[in-house]
PDB file of N, CA and C in Angstrom:
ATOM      1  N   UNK A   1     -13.606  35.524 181.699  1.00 70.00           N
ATOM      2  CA  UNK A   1     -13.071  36.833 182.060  1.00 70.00           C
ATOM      3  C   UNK A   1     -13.742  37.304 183.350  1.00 70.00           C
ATOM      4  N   UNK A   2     -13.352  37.429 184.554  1.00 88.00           N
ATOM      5  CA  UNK A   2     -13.785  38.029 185.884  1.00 88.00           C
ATOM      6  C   UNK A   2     -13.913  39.481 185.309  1.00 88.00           C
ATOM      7  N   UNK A   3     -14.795  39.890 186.437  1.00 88.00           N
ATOM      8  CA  UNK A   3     -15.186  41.565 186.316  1.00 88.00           C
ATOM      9  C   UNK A   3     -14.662  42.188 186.131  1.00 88.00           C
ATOM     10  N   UNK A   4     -12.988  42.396 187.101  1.00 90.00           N
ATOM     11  CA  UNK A   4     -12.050  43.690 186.804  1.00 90.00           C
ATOM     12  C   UNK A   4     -11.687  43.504 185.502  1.00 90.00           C
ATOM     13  N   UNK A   5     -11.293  41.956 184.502  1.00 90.00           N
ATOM     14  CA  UNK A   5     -10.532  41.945 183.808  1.00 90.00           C
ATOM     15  C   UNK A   5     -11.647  42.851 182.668  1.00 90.00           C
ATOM     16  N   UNK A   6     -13.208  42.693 182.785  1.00 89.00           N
ATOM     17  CA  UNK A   6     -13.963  43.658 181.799  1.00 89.00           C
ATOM     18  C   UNK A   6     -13.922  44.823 181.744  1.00 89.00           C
ATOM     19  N   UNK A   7     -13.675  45.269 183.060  1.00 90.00           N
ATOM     20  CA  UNK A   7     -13.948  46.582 183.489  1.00 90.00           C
ATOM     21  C   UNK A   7     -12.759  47.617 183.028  1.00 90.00           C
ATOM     22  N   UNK A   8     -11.627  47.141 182.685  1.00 91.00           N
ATOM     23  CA  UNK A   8     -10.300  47.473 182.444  1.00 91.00           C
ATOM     24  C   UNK A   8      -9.921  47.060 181.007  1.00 91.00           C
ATOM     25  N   UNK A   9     -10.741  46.374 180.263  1.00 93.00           N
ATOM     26  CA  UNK A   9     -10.968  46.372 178.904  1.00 93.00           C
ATOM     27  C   UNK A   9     -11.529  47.250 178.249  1.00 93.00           C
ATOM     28  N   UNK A  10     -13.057  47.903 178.916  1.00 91.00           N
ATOM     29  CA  UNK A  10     -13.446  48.471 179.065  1.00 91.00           C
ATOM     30  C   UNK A  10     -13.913  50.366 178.852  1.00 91.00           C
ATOM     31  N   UNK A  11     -12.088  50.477 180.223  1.00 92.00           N
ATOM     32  CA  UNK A  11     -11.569  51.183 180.012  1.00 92.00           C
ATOM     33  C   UNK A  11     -10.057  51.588 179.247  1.00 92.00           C
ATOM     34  N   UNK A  12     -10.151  50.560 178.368  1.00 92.00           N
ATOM     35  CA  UNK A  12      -8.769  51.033 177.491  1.00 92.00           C
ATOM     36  C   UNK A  12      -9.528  51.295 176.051  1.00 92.00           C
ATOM     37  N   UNK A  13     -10.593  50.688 176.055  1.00 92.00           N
ATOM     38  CA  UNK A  13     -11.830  50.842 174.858  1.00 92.00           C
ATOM     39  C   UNK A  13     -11.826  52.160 174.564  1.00 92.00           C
ATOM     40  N   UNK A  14     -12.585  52.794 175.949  1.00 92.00           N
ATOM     41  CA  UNK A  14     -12.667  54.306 176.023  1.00 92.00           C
ATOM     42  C   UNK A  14     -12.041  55.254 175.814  1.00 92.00           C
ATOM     43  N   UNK A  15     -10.708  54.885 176.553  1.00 93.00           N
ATOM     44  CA  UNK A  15      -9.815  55.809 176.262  1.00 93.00           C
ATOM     45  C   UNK A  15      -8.796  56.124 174.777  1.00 93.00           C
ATOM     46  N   UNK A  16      -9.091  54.496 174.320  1.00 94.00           N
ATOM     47  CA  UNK A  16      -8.671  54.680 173.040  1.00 94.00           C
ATOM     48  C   UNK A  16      -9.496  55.403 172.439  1.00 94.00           C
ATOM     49  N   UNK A  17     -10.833  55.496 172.146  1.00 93.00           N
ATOM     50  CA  UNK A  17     -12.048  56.255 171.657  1.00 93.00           C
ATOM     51  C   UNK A  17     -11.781  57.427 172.018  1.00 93.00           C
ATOM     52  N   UNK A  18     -11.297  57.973 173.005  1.00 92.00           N
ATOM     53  CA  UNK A  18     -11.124  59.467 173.138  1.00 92.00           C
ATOM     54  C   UNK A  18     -10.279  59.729 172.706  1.00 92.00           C
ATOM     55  N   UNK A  19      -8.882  59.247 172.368  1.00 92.00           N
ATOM     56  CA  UNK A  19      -7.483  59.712 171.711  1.00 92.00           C
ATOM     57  C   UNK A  19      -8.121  59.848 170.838  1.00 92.00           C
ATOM     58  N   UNK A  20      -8.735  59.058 169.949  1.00 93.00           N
ATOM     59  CA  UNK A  20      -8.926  58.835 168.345  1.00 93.00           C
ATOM     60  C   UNK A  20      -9.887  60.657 168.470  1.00 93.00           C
ATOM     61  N   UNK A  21     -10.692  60.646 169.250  1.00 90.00           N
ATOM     62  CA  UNK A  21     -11.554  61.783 168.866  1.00 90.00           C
ATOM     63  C   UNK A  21     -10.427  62.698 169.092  1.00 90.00           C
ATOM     64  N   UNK A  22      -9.996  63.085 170.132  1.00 90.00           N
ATOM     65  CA  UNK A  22      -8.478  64.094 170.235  1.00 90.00           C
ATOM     66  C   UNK A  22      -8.032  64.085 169.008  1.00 90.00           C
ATOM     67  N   UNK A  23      -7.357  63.445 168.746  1.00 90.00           N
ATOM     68  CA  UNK A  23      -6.878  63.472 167.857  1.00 90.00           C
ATOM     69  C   UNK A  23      -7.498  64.016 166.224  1.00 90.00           C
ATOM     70  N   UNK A  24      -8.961  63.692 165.834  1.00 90.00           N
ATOM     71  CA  UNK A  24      -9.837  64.246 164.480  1.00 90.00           C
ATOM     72  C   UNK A  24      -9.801  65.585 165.134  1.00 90.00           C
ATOM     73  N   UNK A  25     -10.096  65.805 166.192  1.00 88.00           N
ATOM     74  CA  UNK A  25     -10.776  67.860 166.628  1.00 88.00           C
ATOM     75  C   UNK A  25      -9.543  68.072 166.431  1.00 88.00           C
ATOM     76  N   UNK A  26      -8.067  67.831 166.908  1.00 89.00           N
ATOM     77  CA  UNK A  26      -6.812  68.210 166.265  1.00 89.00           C
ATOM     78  C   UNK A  26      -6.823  68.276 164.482  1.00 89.00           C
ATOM     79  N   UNK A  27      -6.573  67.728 163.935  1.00 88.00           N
ATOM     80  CA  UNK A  27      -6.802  67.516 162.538  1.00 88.00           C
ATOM     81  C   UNK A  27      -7.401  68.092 162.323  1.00 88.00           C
ATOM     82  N   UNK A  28      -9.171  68.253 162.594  1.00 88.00           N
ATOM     83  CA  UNK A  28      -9.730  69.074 161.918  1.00 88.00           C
ATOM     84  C   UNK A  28      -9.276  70.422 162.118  1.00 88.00           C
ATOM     85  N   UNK A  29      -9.211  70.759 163.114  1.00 88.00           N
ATOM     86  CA  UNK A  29      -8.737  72.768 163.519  1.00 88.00           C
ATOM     87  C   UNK A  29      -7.540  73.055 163.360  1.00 88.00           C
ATOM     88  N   UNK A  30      -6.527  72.154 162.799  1.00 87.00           N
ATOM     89  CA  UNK A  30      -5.143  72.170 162.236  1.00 87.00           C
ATOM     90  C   UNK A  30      -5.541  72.368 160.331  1.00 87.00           C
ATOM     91  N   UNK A  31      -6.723  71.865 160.061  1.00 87.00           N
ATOM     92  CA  UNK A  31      -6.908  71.610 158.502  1.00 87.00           C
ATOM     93  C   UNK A  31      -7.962  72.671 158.542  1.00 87.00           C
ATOM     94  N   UNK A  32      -8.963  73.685 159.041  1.00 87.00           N
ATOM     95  CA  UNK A  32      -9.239  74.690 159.218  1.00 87.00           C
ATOM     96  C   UNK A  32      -8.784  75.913 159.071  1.00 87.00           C
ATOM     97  N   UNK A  33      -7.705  75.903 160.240  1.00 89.00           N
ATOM     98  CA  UNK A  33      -6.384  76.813 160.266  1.00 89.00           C
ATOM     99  C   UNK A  33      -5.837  76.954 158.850  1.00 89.00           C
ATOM    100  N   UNK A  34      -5.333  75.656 158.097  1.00 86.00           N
ATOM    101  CA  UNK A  34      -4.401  75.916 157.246  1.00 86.00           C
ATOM    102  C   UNK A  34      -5.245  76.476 155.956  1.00 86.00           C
ATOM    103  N   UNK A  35      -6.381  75.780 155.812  1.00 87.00           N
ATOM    104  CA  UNK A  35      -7.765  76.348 154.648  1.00 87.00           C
ATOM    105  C   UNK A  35      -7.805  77.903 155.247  1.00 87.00           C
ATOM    106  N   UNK A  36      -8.175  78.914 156.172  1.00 88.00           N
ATOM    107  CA  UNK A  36      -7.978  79.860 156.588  1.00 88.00           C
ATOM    108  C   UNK A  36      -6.743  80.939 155.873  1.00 88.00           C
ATOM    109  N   UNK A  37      -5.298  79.792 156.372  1.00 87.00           N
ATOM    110  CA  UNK A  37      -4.416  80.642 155.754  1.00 87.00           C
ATOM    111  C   UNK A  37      -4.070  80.447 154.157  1.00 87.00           C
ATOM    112  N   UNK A  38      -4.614  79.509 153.566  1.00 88.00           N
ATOM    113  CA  UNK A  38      -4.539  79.673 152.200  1.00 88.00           C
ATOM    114  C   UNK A  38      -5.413  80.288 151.578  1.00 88.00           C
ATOM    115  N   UNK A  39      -6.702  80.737 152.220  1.00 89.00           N
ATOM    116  CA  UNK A  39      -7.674  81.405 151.491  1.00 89.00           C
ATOM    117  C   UNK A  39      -6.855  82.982 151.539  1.00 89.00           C
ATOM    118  N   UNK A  40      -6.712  83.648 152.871  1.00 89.00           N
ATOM    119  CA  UNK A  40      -5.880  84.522 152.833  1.00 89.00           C
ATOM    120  C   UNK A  40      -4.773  84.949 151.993  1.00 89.00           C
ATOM    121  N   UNK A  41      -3.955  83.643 151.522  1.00 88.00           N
ATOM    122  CA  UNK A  41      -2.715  83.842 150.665  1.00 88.00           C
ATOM    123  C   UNK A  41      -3.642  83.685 149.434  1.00 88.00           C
ATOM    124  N   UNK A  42      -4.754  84.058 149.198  1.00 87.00           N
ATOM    125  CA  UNK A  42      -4.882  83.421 147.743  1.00 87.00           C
ATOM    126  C   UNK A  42      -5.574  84.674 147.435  1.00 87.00           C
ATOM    127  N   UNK A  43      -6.105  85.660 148.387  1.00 86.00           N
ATOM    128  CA  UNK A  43      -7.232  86.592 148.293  1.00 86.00           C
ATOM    129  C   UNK A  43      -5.905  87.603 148.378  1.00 86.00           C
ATOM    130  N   UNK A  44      -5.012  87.786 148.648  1.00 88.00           N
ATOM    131  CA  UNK A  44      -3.474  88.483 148.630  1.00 88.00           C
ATOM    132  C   UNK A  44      -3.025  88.391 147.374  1.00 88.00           C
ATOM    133  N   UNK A  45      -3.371  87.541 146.986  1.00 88.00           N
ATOM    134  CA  UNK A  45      -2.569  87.501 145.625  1.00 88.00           C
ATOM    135  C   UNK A  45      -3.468  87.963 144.123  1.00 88.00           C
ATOM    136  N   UNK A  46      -4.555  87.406 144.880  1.00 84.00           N
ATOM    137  CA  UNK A  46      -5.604  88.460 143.345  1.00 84.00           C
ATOM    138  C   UNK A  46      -5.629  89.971 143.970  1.00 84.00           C
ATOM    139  N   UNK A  47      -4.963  90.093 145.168  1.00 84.00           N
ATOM    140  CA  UNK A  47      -5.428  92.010 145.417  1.00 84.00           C
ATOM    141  C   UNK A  47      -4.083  92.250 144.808  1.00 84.00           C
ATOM    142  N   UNK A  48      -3.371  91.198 144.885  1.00 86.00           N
ATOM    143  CA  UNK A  48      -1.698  92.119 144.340  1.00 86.00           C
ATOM    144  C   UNK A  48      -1.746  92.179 142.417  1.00 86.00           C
ATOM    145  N   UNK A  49      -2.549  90.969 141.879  1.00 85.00           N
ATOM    146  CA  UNK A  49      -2.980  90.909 140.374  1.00 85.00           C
ATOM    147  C   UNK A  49      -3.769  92.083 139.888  1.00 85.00           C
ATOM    148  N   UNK A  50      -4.933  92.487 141.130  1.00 88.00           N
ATOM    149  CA  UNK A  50      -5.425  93.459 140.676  1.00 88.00           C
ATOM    150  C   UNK A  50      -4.534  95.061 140.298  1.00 88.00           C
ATOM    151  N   UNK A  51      -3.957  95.300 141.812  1.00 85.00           N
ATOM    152  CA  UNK A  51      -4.004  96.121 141.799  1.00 85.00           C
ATOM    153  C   UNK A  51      -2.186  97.067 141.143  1.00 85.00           C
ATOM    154  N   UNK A  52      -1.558  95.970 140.589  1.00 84.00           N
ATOM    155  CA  UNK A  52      -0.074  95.495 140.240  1.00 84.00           C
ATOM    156  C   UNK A  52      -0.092  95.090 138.483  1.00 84.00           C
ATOM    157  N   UNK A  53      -1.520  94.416 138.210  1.00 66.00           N
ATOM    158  CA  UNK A  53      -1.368  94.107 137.047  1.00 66.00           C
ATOM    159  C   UNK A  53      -0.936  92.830 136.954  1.00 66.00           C
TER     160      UNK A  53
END
């Protein structure tokens, strides 16, 4: 394998490594978000049990 052909291996290594991370910080703050809005819908619904019966 000559140099460029490493160097350009290299860099597809990397950049795959960064999608993949893009991609978990997506996931995670998409699966954050949604834990967020279900805690909300869930803390809504014991104030409506409470206060509704």
């Amino acid at each position: 394998m000559n140099h460029l052909a490493i160097e350009n291996t290299l860099d597809a290594l990397v950049m795959q490594k960064a999608v993949k991370l893009i991609d978990e910080v997506k996931n995670h703050t998409h699966r954050r978000e949604l834990i967020q809005l279900m805690s909300a819908q869930a803390h809504d619904d014991l104030l409506d049990v409470c206060t509704n019966g």
